[in-house]
Coordinates of C-alpha atoms in Angstrom, one line a residue:
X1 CA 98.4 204.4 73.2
X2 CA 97.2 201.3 71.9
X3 CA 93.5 202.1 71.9
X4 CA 94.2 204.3 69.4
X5 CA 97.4 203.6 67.3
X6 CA 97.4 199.4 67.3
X7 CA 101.1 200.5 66.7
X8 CA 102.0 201.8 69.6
X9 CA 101.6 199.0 71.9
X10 CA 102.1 199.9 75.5
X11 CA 101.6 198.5 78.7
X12 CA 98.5 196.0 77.8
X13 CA 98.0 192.5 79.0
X14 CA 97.3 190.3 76.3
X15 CA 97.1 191.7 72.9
X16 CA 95.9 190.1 69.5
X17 CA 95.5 191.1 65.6
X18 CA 94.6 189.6 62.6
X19 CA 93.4 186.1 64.2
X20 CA 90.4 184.0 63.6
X21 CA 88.6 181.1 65.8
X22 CA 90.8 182.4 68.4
X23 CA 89.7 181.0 71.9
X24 CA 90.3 182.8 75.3
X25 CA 89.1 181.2 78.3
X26 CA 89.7 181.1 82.0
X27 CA 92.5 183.5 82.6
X28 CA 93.0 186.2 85.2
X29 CA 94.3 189.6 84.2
X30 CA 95.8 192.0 87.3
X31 CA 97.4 195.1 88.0
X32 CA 97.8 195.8 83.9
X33 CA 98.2 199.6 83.6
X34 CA 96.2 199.8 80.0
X35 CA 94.2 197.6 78.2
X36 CA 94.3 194.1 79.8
X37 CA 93.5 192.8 76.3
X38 CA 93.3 194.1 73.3
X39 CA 91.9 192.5 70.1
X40 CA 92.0 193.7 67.0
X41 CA 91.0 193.1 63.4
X42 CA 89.7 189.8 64.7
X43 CA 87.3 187.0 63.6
X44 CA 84.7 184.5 65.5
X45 CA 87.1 184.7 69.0
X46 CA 85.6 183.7 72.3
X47 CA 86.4 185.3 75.4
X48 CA 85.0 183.3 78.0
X49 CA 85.3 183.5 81.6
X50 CA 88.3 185.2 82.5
X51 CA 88.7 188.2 85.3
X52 CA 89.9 191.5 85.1
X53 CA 91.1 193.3 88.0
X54 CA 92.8 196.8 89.1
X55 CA 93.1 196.8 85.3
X56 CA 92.3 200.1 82.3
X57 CA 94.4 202.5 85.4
X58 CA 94.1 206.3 85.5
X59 CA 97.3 207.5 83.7
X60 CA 97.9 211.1 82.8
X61 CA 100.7 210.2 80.5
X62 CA 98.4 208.2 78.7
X63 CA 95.0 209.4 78.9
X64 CA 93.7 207.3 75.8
X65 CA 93.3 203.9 77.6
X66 CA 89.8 202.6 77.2
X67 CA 88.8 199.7 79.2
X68 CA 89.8 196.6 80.3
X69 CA 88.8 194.8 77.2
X70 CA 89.2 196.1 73.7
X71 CA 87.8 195.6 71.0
X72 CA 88.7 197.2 67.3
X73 CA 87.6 195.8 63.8
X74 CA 86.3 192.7 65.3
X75 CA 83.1 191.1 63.9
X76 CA 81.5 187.5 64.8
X77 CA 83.0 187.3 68.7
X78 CA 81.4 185.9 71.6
X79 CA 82.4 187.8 75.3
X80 CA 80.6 185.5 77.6
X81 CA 80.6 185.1 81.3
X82 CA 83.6 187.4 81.8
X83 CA 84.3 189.7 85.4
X84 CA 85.6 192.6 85.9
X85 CA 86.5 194.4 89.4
X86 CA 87.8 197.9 89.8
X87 CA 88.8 198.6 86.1
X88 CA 88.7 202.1 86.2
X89 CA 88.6 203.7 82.8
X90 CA 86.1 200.9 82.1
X91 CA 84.9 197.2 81.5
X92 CA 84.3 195.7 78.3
X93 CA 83.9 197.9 75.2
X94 CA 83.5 196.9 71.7
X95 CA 85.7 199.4 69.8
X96 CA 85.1 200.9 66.1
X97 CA 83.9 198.4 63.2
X98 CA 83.4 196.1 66.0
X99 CA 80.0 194.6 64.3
X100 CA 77.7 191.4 65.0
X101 CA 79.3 190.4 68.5
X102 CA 77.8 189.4 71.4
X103 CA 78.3 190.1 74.9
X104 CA 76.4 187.8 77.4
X105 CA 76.0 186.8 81.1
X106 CA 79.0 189.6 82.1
X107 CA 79.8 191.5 85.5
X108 CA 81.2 194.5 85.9
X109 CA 81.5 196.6 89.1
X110 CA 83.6 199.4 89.9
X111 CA 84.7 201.0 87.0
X112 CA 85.2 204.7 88.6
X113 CA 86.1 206.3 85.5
X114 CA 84.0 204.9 83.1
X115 CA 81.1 202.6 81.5
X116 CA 80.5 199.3 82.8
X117 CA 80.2 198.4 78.7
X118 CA 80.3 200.0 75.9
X119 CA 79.3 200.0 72.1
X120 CA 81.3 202.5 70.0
X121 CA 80.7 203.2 66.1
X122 CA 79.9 199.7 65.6
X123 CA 76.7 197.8 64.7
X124 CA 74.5 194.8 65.1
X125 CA 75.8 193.7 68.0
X126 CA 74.1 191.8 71.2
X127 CA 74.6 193.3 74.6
X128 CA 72.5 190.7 76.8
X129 CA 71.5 189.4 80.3
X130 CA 75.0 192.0 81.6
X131 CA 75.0 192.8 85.2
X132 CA 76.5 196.6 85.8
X133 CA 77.6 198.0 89.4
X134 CA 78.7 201.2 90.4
X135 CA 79.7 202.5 86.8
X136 CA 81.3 206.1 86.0
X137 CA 80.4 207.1 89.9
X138 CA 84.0 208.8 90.3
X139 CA 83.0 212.1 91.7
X140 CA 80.7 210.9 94.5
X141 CA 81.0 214.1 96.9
X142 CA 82.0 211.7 100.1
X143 CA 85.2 210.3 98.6
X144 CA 86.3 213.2 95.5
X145 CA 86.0 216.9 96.6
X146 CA 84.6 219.7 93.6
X147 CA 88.2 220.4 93.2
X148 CA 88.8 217.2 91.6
X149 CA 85.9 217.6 89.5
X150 CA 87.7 217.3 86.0
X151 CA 87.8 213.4 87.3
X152 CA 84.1 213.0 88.4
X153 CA 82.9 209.5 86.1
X154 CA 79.7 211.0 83.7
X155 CA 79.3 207.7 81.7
X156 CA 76.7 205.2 81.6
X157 CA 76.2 201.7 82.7
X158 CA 75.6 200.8 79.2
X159 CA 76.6 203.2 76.2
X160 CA 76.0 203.4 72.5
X161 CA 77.3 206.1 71.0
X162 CA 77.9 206.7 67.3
X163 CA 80.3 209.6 67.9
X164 CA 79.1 211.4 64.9
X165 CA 78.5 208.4 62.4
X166 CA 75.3 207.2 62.8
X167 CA 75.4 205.1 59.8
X168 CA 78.5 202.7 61.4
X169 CA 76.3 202.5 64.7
X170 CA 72.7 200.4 63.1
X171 CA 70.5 197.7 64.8
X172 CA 72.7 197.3 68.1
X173 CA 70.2 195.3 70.8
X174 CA 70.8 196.0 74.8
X175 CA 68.5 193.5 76.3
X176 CA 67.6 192.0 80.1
X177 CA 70.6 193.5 81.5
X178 CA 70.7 194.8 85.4
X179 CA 72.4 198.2 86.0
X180 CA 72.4 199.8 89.1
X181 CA 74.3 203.0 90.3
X182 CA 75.5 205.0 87.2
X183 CA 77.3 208.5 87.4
X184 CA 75.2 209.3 84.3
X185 CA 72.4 207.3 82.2
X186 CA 71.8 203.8 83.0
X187 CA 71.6 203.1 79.1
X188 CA 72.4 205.1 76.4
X189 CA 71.8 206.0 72.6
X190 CA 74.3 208.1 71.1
X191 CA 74.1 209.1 67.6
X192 CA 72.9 205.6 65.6
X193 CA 69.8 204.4 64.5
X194 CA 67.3 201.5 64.9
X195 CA 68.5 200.7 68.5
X196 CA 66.9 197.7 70.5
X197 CA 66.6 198.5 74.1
X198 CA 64.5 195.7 76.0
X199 CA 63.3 194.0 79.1
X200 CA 66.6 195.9 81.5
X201 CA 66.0 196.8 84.9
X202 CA 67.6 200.1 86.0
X203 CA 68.1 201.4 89.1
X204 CA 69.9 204.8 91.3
X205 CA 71.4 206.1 87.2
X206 CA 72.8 209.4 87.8
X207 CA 74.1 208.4 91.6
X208 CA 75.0 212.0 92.0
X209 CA 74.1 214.4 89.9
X210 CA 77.2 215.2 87.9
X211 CA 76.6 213.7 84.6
X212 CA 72.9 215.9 84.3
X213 CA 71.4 213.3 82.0
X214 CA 68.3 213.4 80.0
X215 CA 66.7 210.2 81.3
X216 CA 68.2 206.8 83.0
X217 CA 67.5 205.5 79.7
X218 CA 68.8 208.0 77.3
X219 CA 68.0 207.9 73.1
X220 CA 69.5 210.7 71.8
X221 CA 70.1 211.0 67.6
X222 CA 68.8 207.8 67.3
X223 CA 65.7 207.5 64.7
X224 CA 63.5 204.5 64.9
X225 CA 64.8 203.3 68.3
X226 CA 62.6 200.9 70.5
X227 CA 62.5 201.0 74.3
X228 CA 60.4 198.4 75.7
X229 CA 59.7 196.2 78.5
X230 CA 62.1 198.1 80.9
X231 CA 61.9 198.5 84.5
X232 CA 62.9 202.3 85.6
X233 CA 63.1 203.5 89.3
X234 CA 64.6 205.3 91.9
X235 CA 66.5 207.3 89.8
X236 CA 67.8 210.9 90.5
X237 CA 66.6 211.9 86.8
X238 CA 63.9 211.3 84.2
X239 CA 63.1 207.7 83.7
X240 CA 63.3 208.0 79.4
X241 CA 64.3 210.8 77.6
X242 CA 64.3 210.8 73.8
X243 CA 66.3 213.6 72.5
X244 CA 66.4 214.8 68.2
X245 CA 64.8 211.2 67.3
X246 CA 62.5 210.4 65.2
X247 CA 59.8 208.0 64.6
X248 CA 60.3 206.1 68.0
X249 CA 58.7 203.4 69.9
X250 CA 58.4 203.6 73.4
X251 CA 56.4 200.9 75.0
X252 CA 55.2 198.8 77.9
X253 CA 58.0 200.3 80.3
X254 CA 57.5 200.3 83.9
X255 CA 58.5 204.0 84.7
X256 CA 58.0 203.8 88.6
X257 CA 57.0 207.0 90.6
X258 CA 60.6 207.1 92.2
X259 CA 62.7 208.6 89.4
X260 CA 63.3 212.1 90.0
X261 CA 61.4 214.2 87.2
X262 CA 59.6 211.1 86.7
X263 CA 57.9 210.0 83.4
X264 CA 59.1 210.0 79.6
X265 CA 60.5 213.4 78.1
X266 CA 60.7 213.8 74.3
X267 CA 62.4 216.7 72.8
X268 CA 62.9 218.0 69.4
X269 CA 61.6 214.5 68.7
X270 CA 58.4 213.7 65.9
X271 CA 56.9 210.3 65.9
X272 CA 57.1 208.4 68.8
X273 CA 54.8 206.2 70.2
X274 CA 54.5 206.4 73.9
X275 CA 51.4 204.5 74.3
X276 CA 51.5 201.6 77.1
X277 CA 53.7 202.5 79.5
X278 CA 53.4 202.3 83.1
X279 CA 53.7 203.8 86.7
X280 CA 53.0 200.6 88.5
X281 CA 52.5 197.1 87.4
X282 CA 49.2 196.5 85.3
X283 CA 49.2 193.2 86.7
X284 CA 49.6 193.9 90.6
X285 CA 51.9 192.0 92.0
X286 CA 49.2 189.2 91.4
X287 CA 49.3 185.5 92.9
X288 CA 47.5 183.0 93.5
X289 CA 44.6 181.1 91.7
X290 CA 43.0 183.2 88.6
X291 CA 40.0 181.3 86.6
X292 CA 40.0 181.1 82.8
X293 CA 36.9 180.6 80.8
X294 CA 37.0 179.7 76.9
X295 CA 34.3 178.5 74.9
X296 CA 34.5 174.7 73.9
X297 CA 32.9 175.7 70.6
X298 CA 36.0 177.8 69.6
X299 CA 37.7 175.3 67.3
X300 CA 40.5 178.8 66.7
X301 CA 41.4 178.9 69.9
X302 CA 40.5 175.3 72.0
X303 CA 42.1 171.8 71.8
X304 CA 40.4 169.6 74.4
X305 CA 42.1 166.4 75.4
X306 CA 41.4 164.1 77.7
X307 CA 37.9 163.8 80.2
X308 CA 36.3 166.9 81.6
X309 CA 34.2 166.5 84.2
X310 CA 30.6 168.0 84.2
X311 CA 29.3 169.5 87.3
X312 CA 27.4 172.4 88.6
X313 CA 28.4 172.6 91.7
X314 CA 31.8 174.4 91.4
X315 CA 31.5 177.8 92.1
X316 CA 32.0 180.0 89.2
X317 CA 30.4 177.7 86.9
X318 CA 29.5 178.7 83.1
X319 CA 27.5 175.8 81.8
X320 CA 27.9 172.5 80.1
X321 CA 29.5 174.4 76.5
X322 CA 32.3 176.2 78.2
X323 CA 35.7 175.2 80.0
X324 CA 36.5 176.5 83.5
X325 CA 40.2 176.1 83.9
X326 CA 42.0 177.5 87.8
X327 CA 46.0 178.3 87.3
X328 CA 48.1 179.0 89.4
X329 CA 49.9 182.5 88.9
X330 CA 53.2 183.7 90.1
X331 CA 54.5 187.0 89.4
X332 CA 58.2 188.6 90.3
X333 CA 57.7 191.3 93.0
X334 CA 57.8 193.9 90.7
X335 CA 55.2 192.6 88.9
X336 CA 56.8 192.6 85.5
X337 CA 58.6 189.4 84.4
X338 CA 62.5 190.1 86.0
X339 CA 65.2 189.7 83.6
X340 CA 68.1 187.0 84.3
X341 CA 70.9 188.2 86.3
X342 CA 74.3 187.2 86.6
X343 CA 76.0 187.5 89.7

């Protein structure tokens, strides 16, 4: 039960305590039953581009394995570039008192049981540019009939959760991360405060049903959150629900037609700002040439540099005291500007 007594060390790959500057790079961990590492207690490690697979098992005699990677009492760690395949209690999961660690450019896909990453009573940590497939979807009707129901996955791609001590769970970020197919939330919010959610795309959260979530982007307990700059569609639930929080900001979202229930629900909430957000792309899917105009007598605003041509002859022209400039815009299909992925 090593998640939960670092005593009791059972079954897991690789497992460390008490180290500093340690560096872990480039190695493959299969077929381990538990954890397939485990670090604890921990300072400034690196983690960097190793696999996980058929790893974090299903075990009723030991029902307390977390994921494939983690993470207790860690601070100052960099998880970067890491894969996991078919971990099924999980992928990578900063554990308690786990604080200021980032987790960058990771993949995770297939963990049936569980969240694709996870944040747990711990704070100011980075979870950034993460790419999240087919999370927590054990329970899809095809494959696992009602009667196994007591397995069905309800976790998110992405989870926060406090676990009843907000004040251990302050000023985590979750930012340009792609998540697609989720048994429950995309991202999630769970007892903590001052929460950074940004510039994710999310897409099918709640697969099936099973998890009944709030909103693909859940803040739940979670005072002075911000939400912003997301992209939120075809889900089979509402695209943001903010749930017993206070003094929220929830802005500049995409919140497409295609989620089921549609639109921003706030309950039990006082507050929060839902000003600026979006059923379809203010800028419309726009190329092509646009014109700028700027005064030349706007010394604030206006550097000019080099020769500018007089002429009244170009279409559109303003006179001989302003600037005419034509760019050149591109915009993603979306419309909004697409986070990086990481395949």
């Amino acid at each position: 039960y090593a998640a939960v007594d670092a005593s009791q060390v059972d079954n897991v790959g690789a497992y460390f305590k008490n180290t500093t500057g340690l560096l872990v790079s480039d190695v493959t961990f299969k077929n381990i039953p538990n954890e397939a590492m485990l670090l604890l207690a921990s300072q400034a490690a690196t983690v960097i581009n190793c696999v996980f697979t058929n790893c974090a098992l299903l075990s009723i005699s030991n029902n307390l394995t977390q994921c494939a990677l983690y993470t207790r009492w860690t601070t100052g760690s960099f998880f970067l570039n890491n894969r996991v395949f078919d971990c099924f209690e999980g992928g990578l999961c900063l554990g308690t008192l786990s604080s200021s660690n980032v987790m960058a450019g990771n993949y995770s896909t297939n963990t049936a049981g569980g969240e694709g990453f996870f944040v747990g009573q711990s704070s100011y940590n980075w979870l950034v540019g993460n790419t999240n497939l087919n999370s927590a979807y054990l329970g899809d009707p095809l494959n696992y009939p009602p009667e196994n129901s007591k397995y069905w996955g309800s976790g998110a791609g992405i989870a926060l959760q406090g676990v009843g001590h907000a004040e251990l769970t302050v000023g985590n970020a979750i930012g340009y991360n792609y998540i697609w197919r989720t048994g429950a939330e995309g991202i999630n919010s769970l007892t903590a405060s001052n929460t950074l959610i940004f510039g994710n795309e999310v897409y099918a959260a709640n697969c099936f049903g099973h998890g009944n979530p709030a909103g693909a982007i859940l803040v739940s307990a979670t005072p002075q959150a911000r939400v912003f700059d997301n992209i939120i569609q075809s889900n089979a639930c509402r695209a943001i629900a903010i749930l017993s929080s206070k003094n929220c900001d929830i802005t500049n979202n995409l919140v497409a037609p295609a989620n089921t229930l549609n639109g921003i629900y706030l309950s039990n909430s006082s507050g929060v700002n839902t000003n600026a957000n979006y059923a379809e792309d203010p800028i419309t899917n726009q190329t092509g040439n646009q014109e700028i105009v700027v005064d030349n007598a706007d010394a604030s605003g206006v550097a000019i540099t080099g020769n500018w041509v007089s002429s009244t002859s170009t279409p559109g022209y303003y006179g001989t005291n302003y600037c005419t400039m034509i760019t050149r815009v591109l915009r993603a299909a979306n419309g909004f500007n697409t986070p990086p992925r990481f395949p």
